[in-house]
Amino acid sequence: MDWKAEASDERLFAAHCGGDPEAFAALFHRYQEPLCRHLDGMLHDRAQAEDLVVETFVRVHRHRHRFRAETKLRPWIYTIARNLARNQRRRDRLARWLPLTAARHVASERVPAGVAGEIRARVARALAALPARQREVCSLRLLAELSLEEIAAVTGTSVGTVKSRLFYGQRRLRELLGDLR
Amino acid sequence: MTDDECTALVRRAHDVPSRNLWPRLAARLREEAATELVRLHFPPVTWRVAAALVAAVVTLVVVPEPARFLAAFGML
């Protein structure tokens, strides 16, 4: 069996730093879907989320020497993605504010049609209705499937704070989506 | 609706398979490799560095003949 399928993220990353390009591909394929789901949940734009997934891994590669071997890789990758998503939101706000660029935004989503599309739109609206900090924690937990400790590391808060934000965020989501059961 | 049902619903709504983004990333990495620069980092300004700079400036201001002072210590 290929060792890459069983290897930890940190081992794959170490192999990449040692010059094994296939290890980086394996690592990327492991992260692509959950990271894209999370960024989509934060930005509500699948195309933008895909761009940021690629950009996140470019940064991971560029700053590979900054990664401290005694820490976990997953929170580091999600922290990079978080910073990129914040910058993207800031640019989007500015673009909406500037009149000349207001018409630049085009719908670029590849959303499924029909009932699935409606459900997706409802869930996107429900996530968007959450306060930013609750939305981030809910997205990291529900879409990226990070542990509470990892979320605390990414957001720079305590596990207690993460639990609290998750509790209130999920309660609000249940209220908003209750009729979709 | 339970937490588990809510989680399943949110996940299902985002369960749109992405394109394979690896070719895009591989192209970006090739570009990175082609334009890789040696980045020079200025050493961090720690309190020791700051204290040394302050001491040097204060000395030059306080000493009546700074040039002579530096020459006496072999720094000029």
Coordinates of C-alpha atoms in Angstrom, one line a residue:
Chain A
M1 CA 0.0 0.0 0.0
D2 CA 1.2 3.5 -0.7
W3 CA 2.6 5.0 2.4
K4 CA 1.1 8.4 1.6
A5 CA -2.4 7.2 2.2
E6 CA -1.5 6.2 5.8
A7 CA 1.0 9.0 6.6
S8 CA 0.1 11.9 8.9
D9 CA -0.2 15.4 7.5
E10 CA 3.0 16.4 9.2
R11 CA 4.9 13.5 7.7
L12 CA 3.6 14.3 4.2
F13 CA 4.6 17.9 4.7
A14 CA 8.1 16.9 5.9
A15 CA 8.4 14.7 2.8
H16 CA 7.4 17.7 0.6
C17 CA 10.0 19.9 2.3
G18 CA 12.5 17.2 1.6
G19 CA 11.8 17.5 -2.1
D20 CA 9.0 14.9 -2.7
P21 CA 6.4 16.7 -4.9
E22 CA 3.9 13.7 -4.8
A23 CA 3.7 14.2 -1.0
F24 CA 2.4 17.7 -1.5
A25 CA -0.1 16.5 -4.0
A26 CA -1.4 13.9 -1.6
L27 CA -1.6 16.5 1.2
F28 CA -3.5 18.9 -1.1
H29 CA -6.0 16.2 -2.1
R30 CA -6.6 15.5 1.5
Y31 CA -7.4 19.1 2.3
Q32 CA -9.1 20.3 -0.9
E33 CA -12.7 19.4 -0.2
P34 CA -13.0 20.3 3.5
L35 CA -11.1 23.6 3.0
C36 CA -13.2 24.5 0.0
R37 CA -16.4 23.7 1.9
H38 CA -15.2 25.9 4.8
L39 CA -14.2 28.8 2.6
D40 CA -17.4 28.5 0.6
G41 CA -19.3 28.7 3.9
M42 CA -17.4 31.9 4.8
L43 CA -17.5 33.6 1.5
H44 CA -20.7 32.2 -0.1
D45 CA -18.9 32.0 -3.5
R46 CA -17.6 28.6 -4.7
A47 CA -15.3 30.0 -7.3
Q48 CA -13.7 32.4 -4.8
A49 CA -13.4 29.5 -2.4
E50 CA -11.6 27.4 -5.0
D51 CA -9.2 30.3 -5.8
L52 CA -8.4 30.7 -2.1
V53 CA -7.8 26.9 -1.6
V54 CA -5.1 27.1 -4.3
E55 CA -3.7 30.4 -2.9
T56 CA -3.6 28.8 0.6
F57 CA -1.4 26.0 -0.6
V58 CA 0.8 28.3 -2.6
R59 CA 1.4 30.2 0.8
V60 CA 1.9 26.9 2.6
H61 CA 4.6 26.0 0.1
R62 CA 6.2 29.5 0.1
H63 CA 6.4 29.7 3.9
R64 CA 7.2 26.0 4.4
H65 CA 10.4 26.9 6.3
R66 CA 8.3 28.8 8.9
F67 CA 6.3 25.8 10.0
R68 CA 7.5 24.6 13.4
A69 CA 7.9 20.9 13.5
E70 CA 6.5 20.5 17.0
T71 CA 3.1 22.0 16.1
K72 CA 0.2 20.6 14.1
L73 CA -0.2 21.3 10.4
R74 CA -4.0 21.5 10.1
P75 CA -4.4 24.6 12.3
W76 CA -1.5 26.3 10.5
I77 CA -3.1 25.7 7.1
Y78 CA -6.5 26.9 8.3
T79 CA -5.0 30.0 9.8
I80 CA -3.4 30.9 6.5
A81 CA -6.8 30.3 4.8
R82 CA -8.5 32.4 7.4
N83 CA -6.2 35.3 6.8
L84 CA -6.7 35.0 3.0
A85 CA -10.5 34.9 3.5
R86 CA -10.4 38.0 5.7
N87 CA -8.4 39.9 3.0
Q88 CA -10.8 38.7 0.4
R89 CA -13.9 39.9 2.3
R90 CA -12.1 43.3 2.9
R91 CA -11.5 43.6 -0.9
D92 CA -15.1 42.6 -1.6
R93 CA -16.4 45.2 0.8
L94 CA -14.2 47.8 -0.9
A95 CA -15.3 46.7 -4.3
R96 CA -19.0 47.1 -3.3
W97 CA -18.3 50.5 -1.9
L98 CA -16.6 51.8 -5.0
P99 CA -19.2 52.7 -7.6
L100 CA -17.0 52.0 -10.6
T101 CA -16.4 48.4 -9.6
A102 CA -20.0 47.7 -8.4
A103 CA -20.9 45.9 -11.7
R104 CA -17.8 43.8 -11.8
H105 CA -19.1 41.0 -9.6
V106 CA -20.6 38.3 -11.7
A107 CA -22.4 35.2 -10.4
S108 CA -19.8 32.5 -10.7
E109 CA -21.3 29.8 -8.6
R110 CA -21.8 26.3 -9.8
V111 CA -24.8 25.5 -7.7
P112 CA -27.1 22.6 -8.2
A113 CA -30.5 23.4 -9.5
G114 CA -33.9 22.5 -8.0
V115 CA -34.5 21.5 -4.4
A116 CA -30.8 21.0 -3.7
G117 CA -30.1 24.5 -4.9
E118 CA -32.9 25.9 -2.7
I119 CA -31.6 24.1 0.3
R120 CA -28.1 25.3 -0.4
A121 CA -29.4 28.9 -0.7
R122 CA -31.3 28.6 2.6
V123 CA -28.3 27.2 4.4
A124 CA -26.0 29.9 2.9
R125 CA -28.5 32.6 4.1
A126 CA -28.7 31.0 7.6
L127 CA -24.8 30.9 7.9
A128 CA -24.7 34.5 6.6
A129 CA -27.2 35.6 9.3
L130 CA -24.8 34.4 12.1
P131 CA -22.4 36.9 13.7
A132 CA -19.0 36.6 12.0
R133 CA -17.3 34.9 14.9
Q134 CA -20.1 32.3 15.3
R135 CA -20.2 31.7 11.6
E136 CA -16.4 31.1 11.5
V137 CA -16.5 28.6 14.3
C138 CA -19.6 26.8 12.9
S139 CA -18.0 26.6 9.5
L140 CA -14.7 25.2 10.9
R141 CA -16.6 22.6 12.9
L142 CA -19.5 21.6 10.6
L143 CA -17.9 22.0 7.2
A144 CA -14.1 21.6 7.8
E145 CA -14.7 19.1 10.7
L146 CA -11.9 20.5 12.9
S147 CA -11.7 19.5 16.5
L148 CA -12.5 22.1 19.2
E149 CA -8.8 22.4 20.1
E150 CA -7.9 23.0 16.4
I151 CA -10.6 25.6 16.1
A152 CA -9.2 27.4 19.2
A153 CA -5.7 27.3 17.7
V154 CA -7.0 28.8 14.3
T155 CA -9.1 31.5 15.9
G156 CA -6.7 32.3 18.7
T157 CA -9.2 31.8 21.4
S158 CA -9.8 29.3 24.2
V159 CA -11.7 26.0 23.8
G160 CA -14.4 27.4 26.2
T161 CA -14.9 30.4 23.8
V162 CA -15.1 28.0 20.9
K163 CA -17.7 25.9 22.7
S164 CA -19.8 28.9 23.5
R165 CA -19.7 30.3 20.0
L166 CA -20.5 26.9 18.6
F167 CA -23.4 26.5 21.0
Y168 CA -25.1 29.8 20.1
G169 CA -24.3 29.4 16.4
Q170 CA -25.8 26.0 16.2
R171 CA -28.8 27.1 18.2
R172 CA -29.5 29.9 15.7
L173 CA -28.9 27.6 12.7
R174 CA -31.5 25.1 14.2
E175 CA -34.0 28.0 14.5
L176 CA -33.4 29.2 11.0
L177 CA -33.3 25.8 9.3
G178 CA -35.8 23.9 11.5
D179 CA -38.5 23.7 8.8
L180 CA -36.1 22.0 6.3
R181 CA -35.9 18.8 8.4
Chain B
M1 CA -34.2 19.6 14.8
T2 CA -31.3 18.1 16.6
D3 CA -27.6 19.2 16.4
D4 CA -26.8 16.2 14.3
E5 CA -29.6 16.8 11.9
C6 CA -28.6 20.4 11.5
T7 CA -25.0 19.4 10.9
A8 CA -26.0 16.9 8.3
L9 CA -28.1 19.5 6.6
V10 CA -25.4 22.1 6.5
R11 CA -22.9 19.5 5.2
R12 CA -25.3 18.2 2.5
A13 CA -25.9 21.8 1.3
H14 CA -22.1 22.3 0.8
D15 CA -21.6 18.9 -0.7
V16 CA -20.8 20.2 -4.2
P17 CA -17.8 18.3 -5.5
S18 CA -15.0 20.7 -6.4
R19 CA -13.0 20.5 -9.6
N20 CA -9.6 18.9 -9.3
L21 CA -7.6 22.0 -8.3
W22 CA -4.3 20.2 -8.3
P23 CA -3.4 21.2 -12.0
R24 CA -3.9 24.9 -11.1
L25 CA -1.8 24.6 -7.9
A26 CA 0.9 22.7 -9.8
A27 CA 1.1 25.5 -12.4
R28 CA 1.3 28.1 -9.6
L29 CA 4.1 26.1 -7.9
R30 CA 6.0 25.9 -11.2
E31 CA 5.7 29.7 -11.4
E32 CA 6.9 30.1 -7.9
A33 CA 9.9 27.9 -8.6
A34 CA 10.8 29.9 -11.7
T35 CA 10.7 33.2 -9.8
E36 CA 11.9 32.1 -6.4
L37 CA 13.9 34.9 -4.8
V38 CA 16.2 34.9 -2.0
R39 CA 14.4 37.0 0.6
L40 CA 16.6 39.0 2.9
H41 CA 15.1 39.6 6.3
F42 CA 16.1 42.6 8.4
P43 CA 17.1 41.2 11.8
P44 CA 14.4 41.7 14.4
V45 CA 14.7 44.8 16.5
T46 CA 14.9 43.3 20.0
W47 CA 15.2 45.3 23.2
R48 CA 19.0 44.7 23.2
V49 CA 19.3 46.2 19.7
A50 CA 17.1 49.1 20.7
A51 CA 19.1 49.7 23.9
A52 CA 22.4 49.7 21.9
L53 CA 21.0 52.2 19.4
V54 CA 19.8 54.5 22.1
A55 CA 23.1 54.3 24.0
A56 CA 25.0 55.1 20.8
V57 CA 22.9 58.1 19.9
V58 CA 22.9 59.4 23.5
T59 CA 26.6 59.0 23.7
L60 CA 27.2 61.0 20.5
V61 CA 24.9 63.7 21.7
V62 CA 26.3 64.0 25.2
V63 CA 30.0 63.7 24.5
P64 CA 31.4 67.1 23.6
E65 CA 33.7 65.9 20.8
P66 CA 32.1 62.8 19.3
A67 CA 34.7 62.4 16.6
R68 CA 37.5 62.4 19.0
F69 CA 35.6 60.1 21.3
L70 CA 35.1 57.6 18.5
A71 CA 38.7 57.9 17.4
A72 CA 39.9 57.2 21.0
F73 CA 37.9 54.0 21.1
G74 CA 39.2 52.9 17.6
M75 CA 35.8 53.3 16.0
L76 CA 36.8 56.1 13.6

